[in-house]
Amino acid sequence: MPKLAQRMGRAKPSAIMQIVEKTRQMKAAGREVISFSIGVPNFLPGPHVYAAAREALEHDSGQYGSNRGPDALLDAFLKHIGAAGLTGYQRKHCATGIGAKHILYNLAEALLDPGDEIVFPSPYWTTYADIAEIVGARATALPCPASQNYKLTPEQLDAALARGPKVFLFNNPSNPTGMVYSGEEIAAIADVVARHPDVWMICDDIYHRMVFSGQSYHNVLHFRPELADRVIFVDSLSKTYGMPGWRVGFMAGPESVAQALTTLNSNHITNVPEVVIAAAIAALSGPQDVPAAKVREFEAKRDQVLAALAQIPGVVCPKPEGAFYVFPDIACAFGRRHGDRVIASDVDFCAALLEAKGVACVPGSAFGEPRALRISYTCPDEQLTEGLKRIRAFFAELA
Ligand code: PLP
């Protein structure tokens, strides 16, 4: 029998998707499960987005489209990132893809040869390590535990970049921690990157509009615009606009990188579909009231989750300032029992919680931090309240 390519031996199905699958099976078997697992925004875009898609259907060209993305979409994206203080880009600096995941995969293909090193802070979005493995790169996760607020320090970064990795991948606001770096912290990171001229920096800032009151979004380019020739900004419609299934992602960065992604697109996806493009332009350029209201709602939900966790002795939880995740350190449960189950790890904890209480969370080890678990809190209020009640009950029952 012929063999699959060696790289498929390195590819793993996403750990988050495994929890989602288990939840699906339990629901199919008639169990009522509250899902805090998958990172979906749980809202739909405004009616103008659907109207634009319908209108596009009426005038469908039926043709292949641009590999980079049509001018109208690139212009809408440029305006969108201009509002975040990312200026000086033209269409030739941008490319589009089937979600940010596809953009990140394309970037790995475009920037990393087999054996090259890519570094990123840990906890990290689980796909970073998986994509690096598929392209044969060496992924180095830089440990940033709860005791340092899950944030990378300039000293850690300096030491890592001194080893000469090809790519530094940075995610702000963070999935899974919800942490948002302050202006001061980003300025310090920008200074370190400036001292290491041979490293690319990818800024996966897809949650940049989901920052809560009292904080604001910063990018290294705000402090060091001269880094623009090696910083690549990655964005997506999925979370901000409630459009994860529409699959639209973007990048802005050096012309050579945007061209490389355009060439890769020409060899696989060809183009983002026409109807999706119309919806994307409407989302980026139309009224922003739905996304703005959702950020306020998520902030209130974040407060509710933190208040519930604060009542559990031993649980430590740095306060997230954005996105829609909370990432408590639950190591206080390790070595204890729930009924006849021993909780030796985050994976045991999540499995026992799911089976005993019907609450699905993702073990922190999926994100490189086995002391924690991720709660994605975008579900309706009644479910959130009930799920938190069950988590507290679960802890109270530990012996
Ligand atoms: N980057 C981060 C940090 C994410 O959390 C996600 C999705 O969960 C993505 C990228 C991928 O987003 P998209 O839906 O645009 O592929």
XYZ file of N, CA and C and ligand atoms in Angstrom, residues 39 98-102 104 125 128 171 175 204 206-207 235-239 244 247-249 325, ligand 1:
88
model
N -13.862 28.311 20.674
C -13.689 29.775 20.679
C -14.506 30.458 19.611
N -8.514 32.235 3.410
C -9.705 31.578 3.953
C -9.550 31.541 5.479
N -9.719 32.686 6.108
C -9.550 32.795 7.562
C -8.098 33.076 7.924
N -7.904 33.550 9.171
C -6.541 33.822 9.650
C -5.738 32.536 9.749
N -6.415 31.417 9.996
C -5.696 30.138 10.084
C -4.983 29.855 8.762
N -5.686 30.112 7.677
C -5.090 29.900 6.353
C -3.953 30.902 6.105
N -2.048 32.186 8.397
C -0.912 31.749 9.209
C -0.234 30.533 8.584
N -2.010 29.832 21.069
C -3.118 29.208 20.319
C -2.584 27.914 19.722
N -0.610 27.100 16.346
C 0.745 27.567 16.003
C 1.721 26.402 15.950
N 0.847 37.099 19.762
C -0.619 37.127 19.684
C -1.168 38.053 20.769
N -5.392 34.464 22.743
C -6.131 33.230 22.921
C -5.074 32.212 23.320
N -0.314 38.190 15.313
C -1.655 37.629 15.148
C -2.562 38.431 16.074
N -5.873 39.188 15.729
C -7.246 39.091 15.222
C -8.283 39.560 16.246
N -7.878 39.664 17.533
C -8.827 40.146 18.562
C -8.596 41.633 18.864
N -5.116 39.469 10.467
C -6.449 39.845 10.944
C -7.491 38.872 10.374
N -8.709 38.974 10.906
C -9.765 38.031 10.527
C -11.127 38.667 10.815
N -12.131 38.212 10.088
C -13.498 38.672 10.392
C -14.161 37.781 11.438
N -13.562 36.608 11.708
C -14.262 35.555 12.451
C -14.814 36.016 13.790
N -13.958 36.597 14.614
C -14.362 36.899 15.993
C -15.030 38.256 16.077
N -17.221 33.423 11.920
C -16.175 32.398 11.808
C -16.366 31.462 10.610
N -15.117 32.509 6.767
C -13.723 32.230 6.443
C -13.047 33.355 5.660
N -12.823 34.462 6.324
C -12.073 35.556 5.691
C -10.942 35.997 6.615
N -9.722 35.954 6.108
C -8.555 36.430 6.847
C -7.728 37.365 5.982
N -11.935 34.861 26.542
C -11.447 33.673 27.234
C -10.976 34.031 28.638
N -5.498 33.268 15.646
C -6.032 33.115 16.877
C -5.282 33.640 18.048
C -7.267 32.469 17.046
O -7.791 32.349 18.272
C -7.944 31.971 15.892
C -9.207 31.236 16.031
O -9.575 30.752 17.071
C -7.358 32.175 14.645
C -6.142 32.819 14.549
C -8.020 31.691 13.384
O -9.093 32.484 13.022
P -9.880 32.241 11.667
O -11.259 31.835 12.045
O -9.855 33.565 10.951
O -9.169 31.200 10.887
